[in-house]
Coordinates of C-alpha atoms in Angstrom, one line a residue:
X4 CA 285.6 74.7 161.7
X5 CA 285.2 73.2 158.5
X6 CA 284.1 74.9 155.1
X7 CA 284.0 74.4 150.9
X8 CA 287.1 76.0 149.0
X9 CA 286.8 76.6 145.5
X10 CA 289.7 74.8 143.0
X11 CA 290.9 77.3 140.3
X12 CA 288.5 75.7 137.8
X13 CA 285.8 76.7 139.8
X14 CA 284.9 73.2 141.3
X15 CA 283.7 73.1 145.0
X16 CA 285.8 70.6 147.3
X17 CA 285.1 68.6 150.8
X18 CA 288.7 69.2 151.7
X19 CA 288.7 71.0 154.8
X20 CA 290.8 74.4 156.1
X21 CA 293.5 73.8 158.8
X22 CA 291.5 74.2 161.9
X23 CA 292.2 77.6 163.5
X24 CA 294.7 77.8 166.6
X25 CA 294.8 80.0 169.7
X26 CA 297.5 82.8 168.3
X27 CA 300.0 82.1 171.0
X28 CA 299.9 78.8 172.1
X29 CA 303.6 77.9 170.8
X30 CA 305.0 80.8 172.4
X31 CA 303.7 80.2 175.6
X32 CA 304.8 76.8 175.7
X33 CA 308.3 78.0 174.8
X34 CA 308.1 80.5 178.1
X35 CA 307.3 77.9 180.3
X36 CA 309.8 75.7 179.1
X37 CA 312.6 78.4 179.0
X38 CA 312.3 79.0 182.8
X39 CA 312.6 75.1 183.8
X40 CA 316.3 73.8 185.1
X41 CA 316.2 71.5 182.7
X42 CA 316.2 74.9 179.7
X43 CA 319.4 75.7 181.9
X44 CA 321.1 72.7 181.7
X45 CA 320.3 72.1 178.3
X46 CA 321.8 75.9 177.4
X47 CA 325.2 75.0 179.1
X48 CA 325.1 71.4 177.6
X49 CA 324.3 73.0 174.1
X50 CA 327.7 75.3 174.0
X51 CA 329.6 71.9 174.7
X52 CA 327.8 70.1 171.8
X53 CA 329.3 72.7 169.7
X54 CA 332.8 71.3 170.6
X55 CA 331.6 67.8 171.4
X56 CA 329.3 65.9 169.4
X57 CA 326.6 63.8 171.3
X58 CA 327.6 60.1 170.4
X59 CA 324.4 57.7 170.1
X60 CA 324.9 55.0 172.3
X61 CA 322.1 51.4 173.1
X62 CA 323.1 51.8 176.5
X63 CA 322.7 55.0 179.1
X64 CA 323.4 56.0 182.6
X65 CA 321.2 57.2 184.9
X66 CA 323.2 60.7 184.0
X67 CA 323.0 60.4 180.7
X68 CA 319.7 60.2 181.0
X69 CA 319.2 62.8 182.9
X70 CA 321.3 65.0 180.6
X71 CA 319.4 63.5 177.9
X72 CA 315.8 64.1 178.6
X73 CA 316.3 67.8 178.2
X74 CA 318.0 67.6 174.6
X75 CA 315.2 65.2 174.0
X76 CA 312.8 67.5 174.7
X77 CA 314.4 70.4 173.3
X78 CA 314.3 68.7 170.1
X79 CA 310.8 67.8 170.1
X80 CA 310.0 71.2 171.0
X81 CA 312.0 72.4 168.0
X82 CA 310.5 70.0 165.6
X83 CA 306.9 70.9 166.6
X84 CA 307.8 74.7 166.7
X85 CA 309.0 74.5 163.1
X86 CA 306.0 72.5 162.1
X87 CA 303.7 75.0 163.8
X88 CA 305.6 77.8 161.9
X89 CA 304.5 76.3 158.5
X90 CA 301.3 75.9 159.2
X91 CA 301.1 79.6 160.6
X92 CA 302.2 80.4 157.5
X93 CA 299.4 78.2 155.7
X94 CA 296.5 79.6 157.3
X95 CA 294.3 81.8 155.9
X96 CA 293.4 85.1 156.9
X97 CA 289.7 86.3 155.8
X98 CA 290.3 90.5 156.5
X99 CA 293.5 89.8 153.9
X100 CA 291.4 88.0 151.9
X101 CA 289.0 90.3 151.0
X102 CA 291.5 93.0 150.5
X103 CA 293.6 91.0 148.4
X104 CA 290.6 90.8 146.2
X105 CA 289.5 93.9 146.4
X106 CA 292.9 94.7 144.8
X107 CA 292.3 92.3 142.3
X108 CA 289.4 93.6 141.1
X109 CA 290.8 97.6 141.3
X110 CA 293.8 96.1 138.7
X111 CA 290.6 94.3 136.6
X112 CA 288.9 97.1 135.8
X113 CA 292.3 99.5 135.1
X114 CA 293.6 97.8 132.8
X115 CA 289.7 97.2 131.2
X116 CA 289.6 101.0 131.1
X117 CA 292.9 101.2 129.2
X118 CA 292.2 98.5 126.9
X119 CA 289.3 100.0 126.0
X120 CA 290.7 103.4 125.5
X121 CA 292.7 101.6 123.3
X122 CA 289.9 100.3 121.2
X123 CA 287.7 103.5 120.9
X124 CA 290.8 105.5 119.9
X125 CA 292.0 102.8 116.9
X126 CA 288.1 103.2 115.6
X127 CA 288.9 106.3 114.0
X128 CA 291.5 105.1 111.8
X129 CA 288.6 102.1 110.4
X130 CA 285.1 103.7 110.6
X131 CA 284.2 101.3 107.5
X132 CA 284.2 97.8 109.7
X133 CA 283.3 99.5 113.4
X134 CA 283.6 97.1 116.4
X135 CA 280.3 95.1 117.1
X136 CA 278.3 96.3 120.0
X137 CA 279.4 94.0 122.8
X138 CA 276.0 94.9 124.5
X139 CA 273.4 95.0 121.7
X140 CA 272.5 92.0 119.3
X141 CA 269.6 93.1 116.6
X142 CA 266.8 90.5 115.8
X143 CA 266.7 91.0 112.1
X144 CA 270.2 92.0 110.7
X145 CA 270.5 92.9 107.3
X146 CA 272.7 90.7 105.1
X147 CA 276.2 91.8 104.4
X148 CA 276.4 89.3 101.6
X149 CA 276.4 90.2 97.9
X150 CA 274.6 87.9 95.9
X151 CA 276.4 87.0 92.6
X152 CA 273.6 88.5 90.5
X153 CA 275.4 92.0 91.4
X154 CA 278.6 93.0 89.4
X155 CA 281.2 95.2 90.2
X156 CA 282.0 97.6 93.6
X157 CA 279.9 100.1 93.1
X158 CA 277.2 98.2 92.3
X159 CA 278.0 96.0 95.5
X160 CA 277.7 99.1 97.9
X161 CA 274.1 99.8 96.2
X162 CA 273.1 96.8 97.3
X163 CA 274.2 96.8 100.4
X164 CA 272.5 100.7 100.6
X165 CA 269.3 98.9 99.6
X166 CA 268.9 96.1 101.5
X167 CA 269.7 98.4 104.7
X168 CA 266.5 100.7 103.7
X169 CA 263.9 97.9 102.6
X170 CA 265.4 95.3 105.6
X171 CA 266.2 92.4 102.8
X172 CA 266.7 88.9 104.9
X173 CA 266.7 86.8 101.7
X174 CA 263.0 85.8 101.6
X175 CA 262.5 84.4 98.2
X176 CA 263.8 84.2 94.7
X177 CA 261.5 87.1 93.4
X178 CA 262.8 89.1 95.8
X179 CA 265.9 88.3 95.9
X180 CA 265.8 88.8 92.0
X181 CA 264.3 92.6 92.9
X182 CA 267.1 93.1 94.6
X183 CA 269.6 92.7 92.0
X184 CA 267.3 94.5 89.8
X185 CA 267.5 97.5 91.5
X186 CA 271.4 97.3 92.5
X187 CA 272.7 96.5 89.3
X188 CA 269.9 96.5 86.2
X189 CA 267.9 99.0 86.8
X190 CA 268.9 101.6 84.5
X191 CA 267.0 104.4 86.6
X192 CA 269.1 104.1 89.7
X193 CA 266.9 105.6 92.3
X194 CA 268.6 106.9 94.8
X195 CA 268.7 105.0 98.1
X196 CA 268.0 108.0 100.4
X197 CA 264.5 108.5 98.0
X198 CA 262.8 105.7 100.1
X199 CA 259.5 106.5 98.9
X200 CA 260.0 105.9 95.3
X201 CA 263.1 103.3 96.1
X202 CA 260.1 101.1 97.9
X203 CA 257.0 101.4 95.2
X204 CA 259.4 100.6 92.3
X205 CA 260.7 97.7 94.7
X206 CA 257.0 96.2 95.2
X207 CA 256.3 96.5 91.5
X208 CA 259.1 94.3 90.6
X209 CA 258.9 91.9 93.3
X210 CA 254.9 91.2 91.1
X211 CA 256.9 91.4 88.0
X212 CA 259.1 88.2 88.7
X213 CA 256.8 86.7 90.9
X214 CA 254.2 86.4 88.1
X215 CA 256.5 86.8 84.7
X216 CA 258.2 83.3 84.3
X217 CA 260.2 85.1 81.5
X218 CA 260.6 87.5 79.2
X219 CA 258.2 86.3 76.6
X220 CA 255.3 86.3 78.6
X221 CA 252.9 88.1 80.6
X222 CA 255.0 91.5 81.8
X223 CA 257.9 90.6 79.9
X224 CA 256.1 91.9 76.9
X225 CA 255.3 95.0 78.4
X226 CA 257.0 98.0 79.4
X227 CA 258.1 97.0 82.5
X228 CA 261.2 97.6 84.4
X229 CA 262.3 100.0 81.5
X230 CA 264.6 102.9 82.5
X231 CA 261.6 105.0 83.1
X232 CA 259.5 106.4 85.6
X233 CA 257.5 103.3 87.2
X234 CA 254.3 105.7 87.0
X235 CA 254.3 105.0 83.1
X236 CA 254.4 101.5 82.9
X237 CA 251.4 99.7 81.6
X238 CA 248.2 99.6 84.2
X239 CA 250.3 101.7 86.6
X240 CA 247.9 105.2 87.2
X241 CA 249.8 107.4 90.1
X242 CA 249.1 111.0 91.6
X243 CA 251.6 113.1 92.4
X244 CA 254.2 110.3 91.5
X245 CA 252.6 107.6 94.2
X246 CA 250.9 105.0 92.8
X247 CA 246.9 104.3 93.5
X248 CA 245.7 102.1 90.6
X249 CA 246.6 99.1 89.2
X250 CA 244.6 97.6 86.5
X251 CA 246.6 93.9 85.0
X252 CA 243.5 92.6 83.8
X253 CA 244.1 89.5 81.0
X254 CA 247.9 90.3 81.4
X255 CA 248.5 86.5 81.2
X256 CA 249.9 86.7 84.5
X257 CA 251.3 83.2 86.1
X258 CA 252.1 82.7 89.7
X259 CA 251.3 84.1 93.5
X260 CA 250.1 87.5 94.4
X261 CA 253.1 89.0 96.6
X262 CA 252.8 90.6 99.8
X263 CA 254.6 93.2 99.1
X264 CA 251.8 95.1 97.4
X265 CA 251.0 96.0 100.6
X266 CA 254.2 98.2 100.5
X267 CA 252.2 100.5 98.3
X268 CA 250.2 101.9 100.7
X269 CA 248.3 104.6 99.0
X270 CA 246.8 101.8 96.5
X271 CA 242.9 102.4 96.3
X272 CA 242.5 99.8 93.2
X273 CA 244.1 96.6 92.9
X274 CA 242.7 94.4 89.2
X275 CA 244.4 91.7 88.9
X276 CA 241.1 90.0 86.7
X277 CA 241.2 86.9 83.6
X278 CA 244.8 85.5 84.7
X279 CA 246.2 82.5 86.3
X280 CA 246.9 83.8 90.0
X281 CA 247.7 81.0 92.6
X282 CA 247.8 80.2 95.8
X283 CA 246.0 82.6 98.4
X284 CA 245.8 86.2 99.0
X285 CA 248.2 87.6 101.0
X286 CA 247.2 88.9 104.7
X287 CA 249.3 92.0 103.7
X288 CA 246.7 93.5 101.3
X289 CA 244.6 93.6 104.4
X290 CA 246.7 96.3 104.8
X291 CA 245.5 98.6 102.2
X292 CA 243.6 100.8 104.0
X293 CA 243.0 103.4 100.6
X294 CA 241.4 100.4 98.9
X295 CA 238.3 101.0 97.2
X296 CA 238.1 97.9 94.5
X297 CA 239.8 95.2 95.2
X298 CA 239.1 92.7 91.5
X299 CA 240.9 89.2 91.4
X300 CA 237.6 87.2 89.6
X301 CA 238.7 84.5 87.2
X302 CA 242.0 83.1 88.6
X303 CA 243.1 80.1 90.7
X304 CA 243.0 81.6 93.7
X305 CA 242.5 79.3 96.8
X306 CA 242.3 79.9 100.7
X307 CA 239.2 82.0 102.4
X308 CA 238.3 85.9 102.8
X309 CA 240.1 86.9 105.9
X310 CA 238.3 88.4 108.4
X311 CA 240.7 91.4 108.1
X312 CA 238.7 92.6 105.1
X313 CA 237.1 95.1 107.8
X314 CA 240.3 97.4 107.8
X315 CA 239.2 98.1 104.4
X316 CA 236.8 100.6 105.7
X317 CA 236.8 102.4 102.1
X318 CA 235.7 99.2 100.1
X319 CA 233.4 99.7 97.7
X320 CA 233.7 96.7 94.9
X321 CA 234.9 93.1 95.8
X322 CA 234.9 90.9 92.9
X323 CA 236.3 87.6 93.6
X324 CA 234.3 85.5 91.2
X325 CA 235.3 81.9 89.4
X326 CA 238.2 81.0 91.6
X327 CA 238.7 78.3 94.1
X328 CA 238.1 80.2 97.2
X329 CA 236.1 77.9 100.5
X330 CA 235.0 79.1 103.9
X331 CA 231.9 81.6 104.4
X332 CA 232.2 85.2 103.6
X333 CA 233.3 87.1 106.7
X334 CA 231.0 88.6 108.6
X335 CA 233.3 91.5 108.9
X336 CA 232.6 91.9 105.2
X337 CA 228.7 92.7 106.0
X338 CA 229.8 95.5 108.2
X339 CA 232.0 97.8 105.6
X340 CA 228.8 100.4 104.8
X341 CA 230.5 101.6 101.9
X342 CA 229.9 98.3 99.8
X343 CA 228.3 99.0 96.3
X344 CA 229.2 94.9 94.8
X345 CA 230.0 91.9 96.2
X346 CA 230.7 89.3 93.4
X347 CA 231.6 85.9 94.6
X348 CA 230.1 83.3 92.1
X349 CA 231.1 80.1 91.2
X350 CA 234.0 79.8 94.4
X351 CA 232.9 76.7 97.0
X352 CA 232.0 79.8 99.5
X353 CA 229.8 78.5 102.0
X354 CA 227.7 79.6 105.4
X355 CA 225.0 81.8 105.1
X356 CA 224.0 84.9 104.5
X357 CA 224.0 87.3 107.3
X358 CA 221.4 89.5 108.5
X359 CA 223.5 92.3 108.7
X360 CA 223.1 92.8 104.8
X361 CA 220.3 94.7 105.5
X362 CA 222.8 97.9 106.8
X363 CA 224.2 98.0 103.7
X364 CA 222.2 100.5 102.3
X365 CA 224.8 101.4 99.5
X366 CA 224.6 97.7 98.0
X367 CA 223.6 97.3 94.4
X368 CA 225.2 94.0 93.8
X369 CA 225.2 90.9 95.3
X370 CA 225.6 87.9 93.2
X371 CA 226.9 84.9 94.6
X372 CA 225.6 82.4 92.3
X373 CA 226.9 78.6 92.3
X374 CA 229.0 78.3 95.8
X375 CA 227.6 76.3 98.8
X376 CA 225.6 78.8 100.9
X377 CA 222.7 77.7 103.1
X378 CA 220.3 78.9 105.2
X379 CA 217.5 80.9 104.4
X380 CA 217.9 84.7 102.1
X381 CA 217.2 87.4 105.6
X382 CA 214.3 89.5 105.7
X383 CA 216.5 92.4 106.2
X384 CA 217.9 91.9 102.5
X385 CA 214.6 94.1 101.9
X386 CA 216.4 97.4 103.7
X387 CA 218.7 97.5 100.6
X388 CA 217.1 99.9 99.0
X389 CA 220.0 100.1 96.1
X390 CA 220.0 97.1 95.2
X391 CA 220.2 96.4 91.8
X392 CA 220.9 92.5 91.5
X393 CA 220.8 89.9 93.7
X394 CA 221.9 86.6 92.7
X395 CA 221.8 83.6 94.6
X396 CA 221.1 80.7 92.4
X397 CA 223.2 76.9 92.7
X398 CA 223.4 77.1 96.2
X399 CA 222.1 75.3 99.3
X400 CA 219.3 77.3 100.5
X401 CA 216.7 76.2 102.3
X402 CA 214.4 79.3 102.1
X403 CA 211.4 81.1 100.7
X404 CA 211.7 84.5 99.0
X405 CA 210.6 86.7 101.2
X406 CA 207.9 89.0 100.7
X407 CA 210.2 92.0 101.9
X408 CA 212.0 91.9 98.4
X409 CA 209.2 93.9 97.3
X410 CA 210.4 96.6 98.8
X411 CA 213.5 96.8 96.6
X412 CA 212.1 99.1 93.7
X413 CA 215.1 99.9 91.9
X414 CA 215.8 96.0 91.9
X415 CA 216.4 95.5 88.2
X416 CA 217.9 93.9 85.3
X417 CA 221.4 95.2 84.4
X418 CA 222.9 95.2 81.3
X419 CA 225.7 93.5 80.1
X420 CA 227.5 97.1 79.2
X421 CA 226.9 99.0 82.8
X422 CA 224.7 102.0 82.4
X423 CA 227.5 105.1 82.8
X424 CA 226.8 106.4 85.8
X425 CA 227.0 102.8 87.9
X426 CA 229.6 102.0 90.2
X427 CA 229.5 98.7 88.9
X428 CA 233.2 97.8 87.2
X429 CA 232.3 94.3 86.2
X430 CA 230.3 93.8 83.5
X431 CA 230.9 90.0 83.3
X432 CA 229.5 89.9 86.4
X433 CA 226.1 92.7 85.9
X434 CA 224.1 90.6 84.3
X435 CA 220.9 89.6 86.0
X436 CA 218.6 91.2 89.1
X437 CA 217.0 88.3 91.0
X438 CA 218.2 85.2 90.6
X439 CA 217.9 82.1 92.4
X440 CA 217.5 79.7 90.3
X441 CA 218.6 75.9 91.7
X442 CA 219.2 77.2 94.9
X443 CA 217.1 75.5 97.1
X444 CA 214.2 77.6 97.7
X445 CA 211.0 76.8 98.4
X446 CA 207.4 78.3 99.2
X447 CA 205.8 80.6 96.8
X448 CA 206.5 83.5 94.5
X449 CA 205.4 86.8 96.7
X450 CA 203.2 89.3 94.9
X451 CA 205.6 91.7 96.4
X452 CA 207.5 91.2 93.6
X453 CA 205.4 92.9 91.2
X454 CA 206.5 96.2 93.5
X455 CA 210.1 96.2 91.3
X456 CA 209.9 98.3 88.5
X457 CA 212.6 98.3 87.2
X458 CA 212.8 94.6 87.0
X459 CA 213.9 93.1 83.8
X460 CA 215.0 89.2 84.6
X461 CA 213.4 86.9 86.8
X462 CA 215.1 83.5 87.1
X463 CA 213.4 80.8 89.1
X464 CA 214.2 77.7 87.6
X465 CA 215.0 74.6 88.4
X466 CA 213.5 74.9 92.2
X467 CA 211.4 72.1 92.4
X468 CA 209.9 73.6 96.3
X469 CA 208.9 76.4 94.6
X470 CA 204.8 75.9 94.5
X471 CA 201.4 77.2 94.2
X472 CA 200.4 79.4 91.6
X473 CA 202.0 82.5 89.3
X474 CA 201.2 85.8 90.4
X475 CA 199.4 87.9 88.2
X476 CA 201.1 91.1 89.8
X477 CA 204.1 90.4 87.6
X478 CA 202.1 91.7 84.9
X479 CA 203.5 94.9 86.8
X480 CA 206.7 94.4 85.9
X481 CA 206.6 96.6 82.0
X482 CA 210.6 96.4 81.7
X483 CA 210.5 92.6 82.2
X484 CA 212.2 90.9 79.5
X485 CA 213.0 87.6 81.3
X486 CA 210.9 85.4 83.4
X487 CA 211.8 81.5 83.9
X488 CA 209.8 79.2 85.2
X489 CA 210.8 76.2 84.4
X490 CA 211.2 72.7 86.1
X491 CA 209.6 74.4 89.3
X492 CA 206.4 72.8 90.9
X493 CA 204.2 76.1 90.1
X494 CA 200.8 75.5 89.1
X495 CA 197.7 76.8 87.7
X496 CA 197.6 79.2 84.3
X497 CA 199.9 82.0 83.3
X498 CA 198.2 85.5 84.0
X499 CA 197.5 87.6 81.1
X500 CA 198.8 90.3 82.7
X501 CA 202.1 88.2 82.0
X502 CA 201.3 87.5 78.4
X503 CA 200.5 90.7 77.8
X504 CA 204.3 91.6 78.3
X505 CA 205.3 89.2 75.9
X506 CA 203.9 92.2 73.0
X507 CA 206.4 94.7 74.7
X508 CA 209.9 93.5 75.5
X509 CA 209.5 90.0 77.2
X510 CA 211.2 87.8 74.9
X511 CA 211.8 84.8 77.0
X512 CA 208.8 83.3 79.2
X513 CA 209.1 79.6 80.3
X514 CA 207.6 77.4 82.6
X515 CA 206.6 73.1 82.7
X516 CA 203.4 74.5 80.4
X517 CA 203.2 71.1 79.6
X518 CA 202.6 69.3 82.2
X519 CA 201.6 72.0 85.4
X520 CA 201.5 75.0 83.8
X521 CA 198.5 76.1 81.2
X522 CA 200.3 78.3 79.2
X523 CA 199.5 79.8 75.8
X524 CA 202.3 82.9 75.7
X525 CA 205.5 80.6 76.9
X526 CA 208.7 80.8 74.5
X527 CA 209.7 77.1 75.8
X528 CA 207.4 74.3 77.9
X529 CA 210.2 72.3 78.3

């Protein structure tokens, strides 16, 4: 039959095996052959062809041919025997194939067992450059390469030591800087096998150069990367040697935040206030779990609030104030029950404001004046029992107050020093308790209000919906010291329950006296 044979480079071919042939087929010809007369003659012919050559001649007898049909035919039998007997030799036998390759394979995998005796036994004698793994190829290898900030061997080896524990893959320049910091600079030399401390002293220099364009600025000037204990450089509080504060307010600071921060993972207070951040806030410091205040008000920062705030489930104080930050608050932010402030003004933060504010019952603060928000304030805001301040003003609202604020009795002015026992850690930002002021809200001012006590600044400008007429249950309000009114479309006369304050401590009371307003108490009728 016909099959496919392999070449030796592994190429099938359409040539086609010698046809198989019955095993005996030549030999029994010969038998038949060997018995005929003809065989006999041809025997006692052949001994005389020994001693007398066969002459070729045109012409034959009839005796000669008769003597010659035999030899012919003896010699045609011999030719085709011999030709049979090379291609006996050329077939192929399958049983001997498979066991010559079984064979083959047994002598393989000998001498594979020898050689690699061989290998494992020359390992001893160079355990510093082992054989790579023929099996296993890691993902993220550490470099072997020694950057030419690091001098000398021993310093070489360090490195190497280092980038092994912190799994450096050349990232960056501020890292890559760190790393020769630390291998050849640092004059503390931490040991590699300290992890711990090897990896917050690493974290803390990777901010250094990522925010220090040089020595004469920002850290430069400080303390930092000095041959001392990390725990004693400037705005670096630890316990028990970790670090969980760092307070670089006004440090002059110029760059990115870094993700390795995230490395220190036992961080509960991250201020980083008044400094010239960039770019956006790493995902890492999601990470953070121990983080209570998180403070970067007053930078460049850009990008939105990821929803992965929520894994800070110990938040307490978010001040992200005067940067460049778009996108709506996350409403993951409005489930964290531990939050005391939220202070988010002057960003382009838009979307609204959830209803879910009204399960933070620990809320005091919540100023985000001059972003892009819209909707209407909630109802629920009046379940906040602690609030202090809420400050909504230069947004997009399209809203009335609602009534429910009344409920918020300790809603109050709060003074530009914060009183000692607040949790408030902005003072920048603690400055007024209702506000909302060009915001976009409209209806009337509820007599609810007059329920806040403690209130001490109202500010209501600028609200041209605003309508109807003053409430003389403000009058209520004895720690007022603020009210404005003005450029509203309010109404009717002030109360004298309002002008009565102006004879304790409400110094500033305006309103469009001049034109709506009948007013004979006002500071300005502008």
């Amino acid at each position: 039959g016909n099959s496919e044979w392999m070449d030796p480079l592994g190429e099938p071919s359409n040539r086609n095996l010698i046809p198989e042939a019955a095993p005996n087929r030549e030999n029994d010809a010969y038998s038949q052959f060997a018995h005929t007369p003809e065989f006999v003659r041809l025997s006692d012919s052949s001994r005389n062809l020994k001693e007398t050559p066969i002459k070729s001649t045109s012409t034959r007898s009839d005796g000669d041919a008769t003597i010659n049909a035999p030899v012919r035919h003896f010699s045609e039998w011999l030719r085709d025997s011999e030709a049979m007997s090379l291609r006996t030799k050329a077939r192929i036998n399958p049983k001997l194939c498979i066991v010559g390759a079984i064979v083959l394979v047994g002598i393989v995998v000998a001498v594979a067992v020898v050689v690699g005796l061989a290998v494992s036994g020359g390992g001893d004698a160079d355990k510093s450059d082992p054989a790579p793994s023929p099996v296993f190829v890691p993902t993220l290898t550490p470099t072997r390469i020694v950057p030419d900030c690091v001098g000398g061997d021993d310093h070489s080896e360090r490195f190497l030591q280092i980038t092994e524990i912190l799994g450096y893959s050349d990232p960056g320049a501020a890292r890559r800087e760190t790393m020769c910091w630390l291998a050849d600079s640092d004059e503390l030399q931490v040991e590699p096998t300290d992890g711990e401390k090897l990896q917050q002293r690493f974290a803390l220099a990777v901010l250094y150069f990522s925010t220090t364009p040089d020595e004469t600025g920002g850290l430069g000037k400080t303390n930092w990367l000095d041959a001392q204990n990390e725990c004693d450089w400037l705005g670096v509080s630890c316990e028990k040697d970790t670090i969980v504060e760092l307070n670089l307010d006004r440090q002059s600071l110029v760059g990115t935040m870094p993700p390795e921060l995230s490395l220190l993972t036992r961080l509960a207070s991250l201020l980083l206030r008044v400094n010239d951040l960039t770019g956006e806030v790493p995902e890492e410091i999601y990470q953070l779990t121990a983080m209570t205040a998180l403070a970067l008000g007053q930078n460049r920062i850009n990008g939105t609030v990821s929803s992965r705030i929520a894994n800070l489930t110990q938040l307490e104080n978010l001040s992200i104030g005067r940067n460049k930050l778009t996108g709506s608050l996350p409403k993951e932010l409005f489930d964290l029950q531990g939050i005391v402030g939220i202070f988010g003004i002057d960003n382009d933060l838009s979307g609204s404001i959830p209803s879910s504010i009204g399960d933070m019952s620990l809320l005091q603060f919540f100023s985000m004046d001059n972003n892009a928000l819209t909707g209407s304030i909630p109802t629920e805001v009046g379940l906040c029992t602690a609030l202090l301040e809420s400050a909504v003003g230069g947004n997009n609202l399209d809203s009335t107050i609602p009534t429910e604020i009344g409920l918020l009795a300790k809603l109050s002015t709060y003074p530009v020093m914060p009183r000692k026992k607040s949790k408030c850690f902005n003072s920048n930002f603690c400055s007024d308790s209702l506000n909302v002021g060009d915001s976009g809200v409209k209806g009337t001012i509820p007599s609810e209000l007059g329920n806040c006590s403690d209130m001490r600044t109202i500010t209501l400008q600028l609200s041209p919906l605003l309508e109807g007429e003053i409430p003389s249950e403000l009058g209520n309000l004895s720690m007022l010291s603020s009210l404005e009114l003005q450029r509203t479309n309010l109404n009717g006369t002030m109360p004298d329950e309002i002008c009565v304050l102006r004879d304790l401590i409400l110094t500033t009371l305006t309103s469009d006296c001049i034109r709506d307003v009948n007013c004979s108490c006002c500071t300005d009728c502008s």
